[in-house]
Amino acid sequence: MTTVLIKSKIQEEVQQGALEVIATRRYLHQHPEPSLKEFETIQFIKNELTKLHISYESVGETGVIGTIVGKQGSGKTILLRADIDALELEDAKDKPYKSTKKGLHHACGHDAHTAALLGAAKILKKYEADFSGTIKLAFQQAEEIGAGARQFVAGGFVEKVDQVFGIHVDSSIEIGKIVSTAGSTNASCDIFKIKVTGESGHAARPDLGRDALLAAAAITVELQSIVSREVSPLDNVVVAIGVLNAGTRYNIIANEASLEGTIRTFSHETRQFVLAAVERVARDVATAHRTTIEFENYDAAAPLINNPLAASRAASVGADIVGAENIIQDNPKSLGADDFADFLAIAQGVYARVGTKDPANSETWYGHHHENFDIDERGLAIATELHVRYALDFLNEQ
């Protein structure tokens, strides 16, 4: 089958399946599940893969990876990824497909990601006779807590993958536009906790105690010097403290205090430097206050760094879908994290964005993680076609 015919057939298949993809997205939107508890969601996905005669393996308790092998012979392997978890947030909008589960909401678009990849899977399976190589379909749990992608990595499911590709819908980008930006696009995310231990005493005799509260306050202030004095002004870094707890009574020197904060960076090297600096500064300041600390860190996500060649491919493929004038290749960096970065740390690839903001409909303008979040569902067809076209373009490249 010629390239032109394949493109024509894909566009036709996408349009024919568009309403089904929308229906899938709405079903998932009505039945959201939180991170690591996506039991009904993953069973729904497995059922759909079974209907399509796509073999799959479970990844952890609530993830799955499907496999489509091209009939044109052995070749390269590409992994397409969709995240599946929802947020602990009320769904405030008044729509027929509003969440039926109180306190849970697909307010980040993962329902759209899952629906689009299932739509793409149907088309790719139908045309498996027309390509060589292997397509892996990763339906990934727990993106919101940075605990899902690492299960795919730890299970070895990315080891023999030549390319990874993912899509995120974006309510800040107009419908009909696709973002494919090379280099660092999303920050890493580390979530650290510091426990400060001192010694109690009467507030009237502070010299007899070791003030954990004062030490924690000093640590909070001094950590800000890392960004201002130890990191290049040309490097984008955030060190933020969001929680500080200490004390039991106004006239007691606190013997314990705790801090919780986050580090955001755009390179693996800066990330390691800043993480070590936070622990060093906290420990040294605590020592100066005659206190001690316990430091722990949760590695939520690596910096997301798009491969330049993969980003160029996504831009080229996307231009065929929406027109070159609607491709954005210089989108501003985001300090928000996404654990698709864990896939990119193993294999080359790109994380694209598909616009879902309708300028004429303010209901699609709400930011991600907002209780009124919704999308222009025309973006689903674009996401579906982009998955299909990117995979085939990569596999069929000589």
Coordinates of C-alpha atoms in Angstrom, one line a residue:
M1 CA 0.0 0.0 0.0
T2 CA 1.5 3.4 -1.0
T3 CA 2.2 6.1 1.6
V4 CA -0.4 8.4 0.1
L5 CA -3.1 5.7 0.2
I6 CA -2.2 4.8 3.8
K7 CA -2.6 8.5 4.8
S8 CA -5.9 8.7 3.0
K9 CA -7.1 5.4 4.6
I10 CA -6.0 6.6 8.1
Q11 CA -7.8 9.8 7.9
E12 CA -10.9 8.0 6.7
E13 CA -10.6 5.4 9.6
V14 CA -10.1 8.2 12.2
Q15 CA -13.2 10.0 11.0
Q16 CA -15.3 6.8 11.0
G17 CA -14.2 6.0 14.5
A18 CA -14.4 9.6 15.9
L19 CA -17.8 9.2 17.6
E20 CA -16.7 5.9 19.2
V21 CA -13.6 7.5 20.6
I22 CA -15.7 10.3 22.0
A23 CA -18.0 7.8 23.6
T24 CA -15.1 6.0 25.2
R25 CA -13.7 9.2 26.6
R26 CA -17.1 10.1 28.1
Y27 CA -17.5 6.6 29.6
L28 CA -14.1 6.9 31.3
H29 CA -14.9 10.5 32.3
Q30 CA -18.0 9.2 34.2
H31 CA -16.0 6.4 35.9
P32 CA -12.7 8.0 37.1
E33 CA -10.4 6.1 39.5
P34 CA -7.4 7.4 41.5
S35 CA -3.8 6.5 41.1
L36 CA -2.9 2.8 41.7
K37 CA -6.7 2.0 42.1
E38 CA -7.6 2.0 38.4
F39 CA -9.1 -1.5 38.7
E40 CA -12.3 -0.9 36.7
T41 CA -10.4 1.3 34.2
I42 CA -7.8 -1.3 33.4
Q43 CA -10.4 -4.0 33.1
F44 CA -12.3 -1.9 30.6
I45 CA -9.0 -1.4 28.6
K46 CA -8.2 -5.1 28.7
N47 CA -11.7 -5.9 27.4
E48 CA -11.3 -3.5 24.5
L49 CA -7.9 -4.9 23.6
T50 CA -9.4 -8.4 23.7
K51 CA -12.2 -7.3 21.3
L52 CA -9.5 -6.0 18.9
H53 CA -7.5 -9.3 19.2
I54 CA -4.5 -7.5 20.6
S55 CA -2.4 -9.5 23.0
Y56 CA -1.4 -7.9 26.3
E57 CA 0.5 -8.3 29.5
S58 CA -0.4 -6.8 32.9
V59 CA 2.1 -4.3 34.4
G60 CA 1.7 -4.1 38.1
E61 CA -1.9 -4.3 39.4
T62 CA -3.4 -1.6 37.2
G63 CA -1.3 -1.2 34.1
V64 CA -1.2 -3.1 30.8
I65 CA 0.9 -3.2 27.7
G66 CA -0.5 -4.4 24.4
T67 CA 1.4 -5.6 21.4
I68 CA 0.8 -5.4 17.7
V69 CA 3.3 -7.1 15.4
G70 CA 3.5 -5.9 11.8
K71 CA 3.2 -8.6 9.1
Q72 CA 5.9 -7.1 6.8
G73 CA 8.6 -8.6 8.9
S74 CA 10.8 -7.8 11.8
G75 CA 11.9 -4.2 12.3
K76 CA 11.9 -1.5 14.9
T77 CA 9.8 -1.2 18.1
I78 CA 7.8 1.8 19.1
L79 CA 5.9 2.3 22.4
L80 CA 2.8 4.5 22.5
R81 CA 1.7 5.6 25.9
A82 CA -1.5 6.9 27.6
D83 CA -2.0 7.5 31.3
I84 CA -5.2 6.4 32.9
D85 CA -5.6 7.7 36.4
A86 CA -7.9 10.5 37.6
L87 CA -7.7 13.1 40.4
E88 CA -9.2 13.4 43.9
L89 CA -11.3 16.4 42.9
E90 CA -15.0 17.1 42.5
D91 CA -16.4 17.4 39.0
A92 CA -18.3 20.7 39.1
K93 CA -19.5 20.9 35.5
D94 CA -23.0 20.1 34.5
K95 CA -22.6 17.7 31.6
P96 CA -24.3 14.3 30.8
Y97 CA -20.8 12.7 31.1
K98 CA -20.1 14.3 34.5
S99 CA -18.2 12.0 37.0
T100 CA -20.5 9.6 38.8
K101 CA -17.9 9.1 41.5
K102 CA -18.0 11.7 44.3
G103 CA -14.6 13.4 44.8
L104 CA -13.1 11.9 41.7
H105 CA -12.6 13.7 38.3
H106 CA -10.6 13.2 35.1
A107 CA -9.5 16.8 35.4
C108 CA -6.2 16.4 33.6
G109 CA -7.4 14.7 30.4
H110 CA -6.2 11.1 31.0
D111 CA -9.6 9.9 29.9
A112 CA -8.9 11.6 26.5
H113 CA -5.4 10.0 26.3
T114 CA -6.8 6.5 26.9
A115 CA -9.7 6.9 24.4
A116 CA -7.4 8.3 21.7
L117 CA -4.9 5.5 22.1
L118 CA -7.6 2.8 22.0
G119 CA -8.9 4.5 18.9
A120 CA -5.4 4.4 17.4
A121 CA -5.0 0.7 18.5
K122 CA -8.0 -0.3 16.5
I123 CA -6.7 1.3 13.3
L124 CA -3.1 0.0 13.7
K125 CA -4.4 -3.5 14.3
K126 CA -6.5 -3.3 11.2
Y127 CA -3.5 -2.3 9.1
E128 CA -0.9 -4.6 10.7
A129 CA -0.3 -6.2 7.3
D130 CA 1.1 -2.9 6.0
F131 CA 4.0 -2.3 8.3
S132 CA 7.0 -4.1 9.7
G133 CA 8.2 -4.0 13.3
T134 CA 6.3 -3.9 16.6
I135 CA 3.9 -1.4 18.3
K136 CA 3.6 -1.5 22.1
L137 CA 0.6 0.1 23.6
A138 CA 1.2 1.3 27.2
F139 CA -1.8 2.1 29.3
Q140 CA -0.1 3.5 32.3
Q141 CA -1.3 3.9 35.9
A142 CA -0.5 6.5 38.5
E143 CA 1.0 9.3 36.5
E144 CA -0.4 11.8 38.9
I145 CA 1.8 10.5 41.7
G146 CA 4.8 9.6 39.6
A147 CA 4.5 5.9 40.4
G148 CA 3.3 4.3 37.1
A149 CA 6.0 4.7 34.4
R150 CA 8.6 3.3 36.6
Q151 CA 6.7 0.1 36.8
F152 CA 7.0 -0.3 33.1
V153 CA 10.7 0.5 33.2
A154 CA 11.4 -1.8 36.2
G155 CA 9.5 -4.6 34.4
G156 CA 11.8 -4.4 31.4
F157 CA 9.0 -3.3 29.0
V158 CA 11.0 -0.4 27.6
E159 CA 14.4 -2.2 27.3
K160 CA 14.1 -3.2 23.6
V161 CA 12.0 -0.2 22.5
D162 CA 13.6 2.0 19.9
Q163 CA 11.2 5.0 20.3
V164 CA 8.6 6.2 22.7
F165 CA 5.7 8.5 21.9
G166 CA 3.1 10.1 24.1
I167 CA 0.4 12.8 23.8
H168 CA -1.1 15.1 26.4
V169 CA -4.2 17.2 25.6
D170 CA -3.8 20.9 26.6
S171 CA -6.5 23.3 27.5
S172 CA -4.1 26.3 27.0
I173 CA -3.6 25.4 23.3
E174 CA -6.3 26.1 20.7
I175 CA -8.1 23.2 19.0
G176 CA -6.4 22.4 15.7
K177 CA -2.9 23.0 17.0
I178 CA -0.2 20.5 17.9
V179 CA 2.9 21.2 20.1
S180 CA 6.2 19.4 19.5
T181 CA 9.1 21.1 21.2
A182 CA 12.6 19.7 21.3
G183 CA 14.7 19.6 24.5
S184 CA 13.5 20.0 28.0
T185 CA 9.8 20.8 28.2
N186 CA 8.7 19.6 31.7
A187 CA 10.6 19.8 35.0
S188 CA 11.7 17.0 37.2
C189 CA 9.8 16.6 40.5
D190 CA 11.3 15.6 43.8
I191 CA 9.3 15.8 47.0
F192 CA 11.4 16.0 50.0
K193 CA 10.7 15.8 53.8
I194 CA 12.9 17.0 56.6
K195 CA 12.4 16.1 60.2
V196 CA 14.2 18.3 62.7
T197 CA 14.9 17.0 66.2
G198 CA 15.8 19.2 69.1
E199 CA 15.1 19.3 72.8
S200 CA 12.1 20.6 74.7
G201 CA 12.3 23.4 77.2
H202 CA 10.4 26.3 78.8
A203 CA 10.1 29.3 76.5
A204 CA 11.3 31.4 79.5
R205 CA 14.6 29.5 79.4
P206 CA 15.3 28.9 75.7
D207 CA 19.0 28.3 76.5
L208 CA 18.1 25.0 78.2
G209 CA 16.4 23.7 75.1
R210 CA 17.4 23.1 71.4
D211 CA 14.7 24.9 69.3
A212 CA 13.6 22.7 66.4
L213 CA 11.1 25.3 65.3
L214 CA 13.8 28.0 65.0
A215 CA 16.0 25.5 63.1
A216 CA 13.2 24.6 60.7
A217 CA 12.5 28.3 60.0
A218 CA 16.2 28.9 59.4
I219 CA 16.4 25.9 57.0
T220 CA 13.3 27.2 55.1
V221 CA 15.0 30.6 54.6
E222 CA 18.5 29.3 53.9
L223 CA 17.3 26.8 51.2
Q224 CA 16.4 29.8 49.0
S225 CA 20.0 30.7 48.8
I226 CA 20.6 27.5 46.7
V227 CA 18.7 28.9 43.7
S228 CA 20.0 32.5 44.2
R229 CA 23.7 31.7 44.9
E230 CA 24.6 28.1 43.8
V231 CA 22.7 27.7 40.5
S232 CA 23.4 29.6 37.3
P233 CA 20.9 32.4 36.8
L234 CA 20.4 31.0 33.3
D235 CA 19.2 27.7 34.7
N236 CA 15.5 27.3 35.7
V237 CA 15.2 25.9 39.2
V238 CA 12.6 25.9 41.9
V239 CA 13.1 25.0 45.6
A240 CA 9.9 25.5 47.5
I241 CA 8.7 24.6 51.0
G242 CA 4.9 24.0 51.2
V243 CA 4.6 22.6 54.7
L244 CA 6.2 23.6 58.0
N245 CA 4.9 22.1 61.2
A246 CA 6.2 22.6 64.7
G247 CA 5.3 23.1 68.4
T248 CA 2.5 22.1 70.8
R249 CA 2.1 25.1 73.0
Y250 CA 3.1 28.8 73.0
N251 CA 5.5 28.5 76.0
I252 CA 7.3 25.3 75.1
I253 CA 10.4 25.1 73.0
A254 CA 9.6 22.7 70.2
N255 CA 11.6 19.5 70.2
E256 CA 10.4 18.5 66.7
A257 CA 9.6 20.2 63.4
S258 CA 8.9 18.9 59.9
L259 CA 9.2 20.5 56.5
E260 CA 7.9 19.3 53.1
G261 CA 8.9 20.8 49.8
T262 CA 9.7 20.2 46.2
I263 CA 12.6 20.6 43.8
R264 CA 11.9 21.3 40.1
T265 CA 14.7 21.3 37.4
F266 CA 15.1 20.8 33.7
S267 CA 18.3 18.6 33.5
H268 CA 19.4 15.4 35.2
E269 CA 22.7 17.1 36.2
T270 CA 21.1 20.1 37.9
R271 CA 18.6 17.9 39.5
Q272 CA 21.2 15.8 41.3
F273 CA 23.2 18.9 42.3
V274 CA 20.2 20.7 43.8
L275 CA 18.9 17.6 45.6
A276 CA 22.3 17.1 47.3
A277 CA 22.5 20.8 48.1
V278 CA 19.1 20.8 49.8
E279 CA 20.2 18.0 52.1
R280 CA 23.6 19.6 52.8
V281 CA 22.2 23.0 53.6
A282 CA 19.5 21.6 55.8
R283 CA 21.9 19.4 57.7
D284 CA 24.5 22.2 58.2
V285 CA 21.9 24.7 59.4
A286 CA 20.4 22.2 61.8
T287 CA 23.9 21.6 63.2
A288 CA 24.4 25.3 63.7
H289 CA 21.2 25.3 65.8
R290 CA 22.4 22.2 67.8
T291 CA 19.7 20.1 66.2
T292 CA 19.7 17.1 63.9
I293 CA 17.7 16.2 60.8
E294 CA 16.4 13.2 59.0
F295 CA 16.1 13.7 55.2
E296 CA 14.0 11.7 52.8
N297 CA 13.1 12.3 49.1
Y298 CA 10.5 10.9 46.8
D299 CA 11.6 10.8 43.2
A300 CA 8.3 11.6 41.4
A301 CA 9.6 12.3 37.9
A302 CA 12.7 13.0 35.9
P303 CA 13.0 16.1 33.7
L304 CA 11.1 15.5 30.5
I305 CA 13.5 15.9 27.6
N306 CA 12.3 15.5 24.0
N307 CA 14.7 14.1 21.5
P308 CA 15.3 16.7 18.7
L309 CA 14.8 14.2 15.8
A310 CA 11.7 12.7 17.4
A311 CA 10.3 16.2 18.0
S312 CA 11.0 17.0 14.3
R313 CA 9.2 13.9 13.2
A314 CA 6.1 14.7 15.3
A315 CA 6.1 18.2 13.9
S316 CA 6.3 16.9 10.4
V317 CA 3.6 14.2 10.9
G318 CA 1.5 16.8 12.7
A319 CA 1.8 19.2 9.9
D320 CA 0.2 16.7 7.6
I321 CA -2.8 16.5 9.9
V322 CA -3.4 20.1 10.9
G323 CA -1.2 22.2 8.6
A324 CA 2.4 23.4 9.2
E325 CA 1.0 26.8 10.4
N326 CA -0.6 25.0 13.3
I327 CA 2.5 23.3 14.6
I328 CA 4.1 24.9 17.7
Q329 CA 7.8 24.0 18.1
D330 CA 8.8 26.6 20.7
N331 CA 6.2 26.1 23.5
P332 CA 7.4 27.6 26.8
K333 CA 8.8 25.1 29.4
S334 CA 6.5 24.0 32.2
L335 CA 7.5 23.4 35.8
G336 CA 4.8 20.8 36.0
A337 CA 6.1 17.3 35.9
D338 CA 5.0 14.2 33.9
D339 CA 6.4 10.7 34.5
F340 CA 6.5 10.0 30.7
A341 CA 10.0 11.4 31.4
D342 CA 10.9 7.9 32.8
F343 CA 10.2 6.4 29.4
L344 CA 12.4 9.1 27.7
A345 CA 15.2 8.4 30.1
I346 CA 15.4 4.9 28.6
A347 CA 14.5 5.4 25.0
Q348 CA 14.5 8.3 22.6
G349 CA 11.1 9.9 21.8
V350 CA 8.9 12.8 22.2
Y351 CA 5.9 14.0 24.2
A352 CA 3.5 16.0 22.1
R353 CA 0.6 18.1 23.1
V354 CA -2.8 18.5 21.3
G355 CA -4.8 21.6 21.8
T356 CA -8.3 21.2 23.2
K357 CA -9.3 24.8 23.8
D358 CA -12.2 26.1 21.7
P359 CA -11.9 30.0 21.5
A360 CA -15.7 30.2 21.2
N361 CA -16.4 28.0 24.2
S362 CA -15.2 29.2 27.6
E363 CA -16.1 25.8 29.1
T364 CA -12.9 24.4 27.5
W365 CA -10.6 27.1 28.9
Y366 CA -10.3 25.9 32.4
G367 CA -6.8 24.8 33.4
H368 CA -5.9 21.2 34.1
H369 CA -6.7 20.1 37.7
H370 CA -9.6 22.5 37.9
E371 CA -13.0 21.2 39.0
N372 CA -14.6 22.6 35.8
F373 CA -12.0 21.1 33.4
D374 CA -13.3 19.9 30.1
I375 CA -12.1 19.6 26.5
D376 CA -13.1 20.3 23.0
E377 CA -13.6 16.7 21.9
R378 CA -12.6 17.4 18.3
G379 CA -9.1 17.1 19.7
L380 CA -9.6 13.4 20.2
A381 CA -9.5 12.7 16.4
I382 CA -6.3 14.7 16.1
A383 CA -4.7 12.8 18.9
T384 CA -5.8 9.5 17.5
E385 CA -4.4 10.2 14.0
L386 CA -1.2 11.6 15.5
H387 CA -0.6 8.3 17.3
V388 CA -1.2 6.2 14.2
R389 CA 0.7 8.4 11.8
Y390 CA 3.7 8.8 14.1
A391 CA 4.0 5.1 14.7
L392 CA 3.8 4.2 11.1
D393 CA 6.1 7.0 10.0
F394 CA 8.7 5.7 12.4
L395 CA 8.3 2.0 11.6
N396 CA 8.3 2.5 7.9
E397 CA 11.3 4.7 7.8
Q398 CA 14.1 3.1 5.8

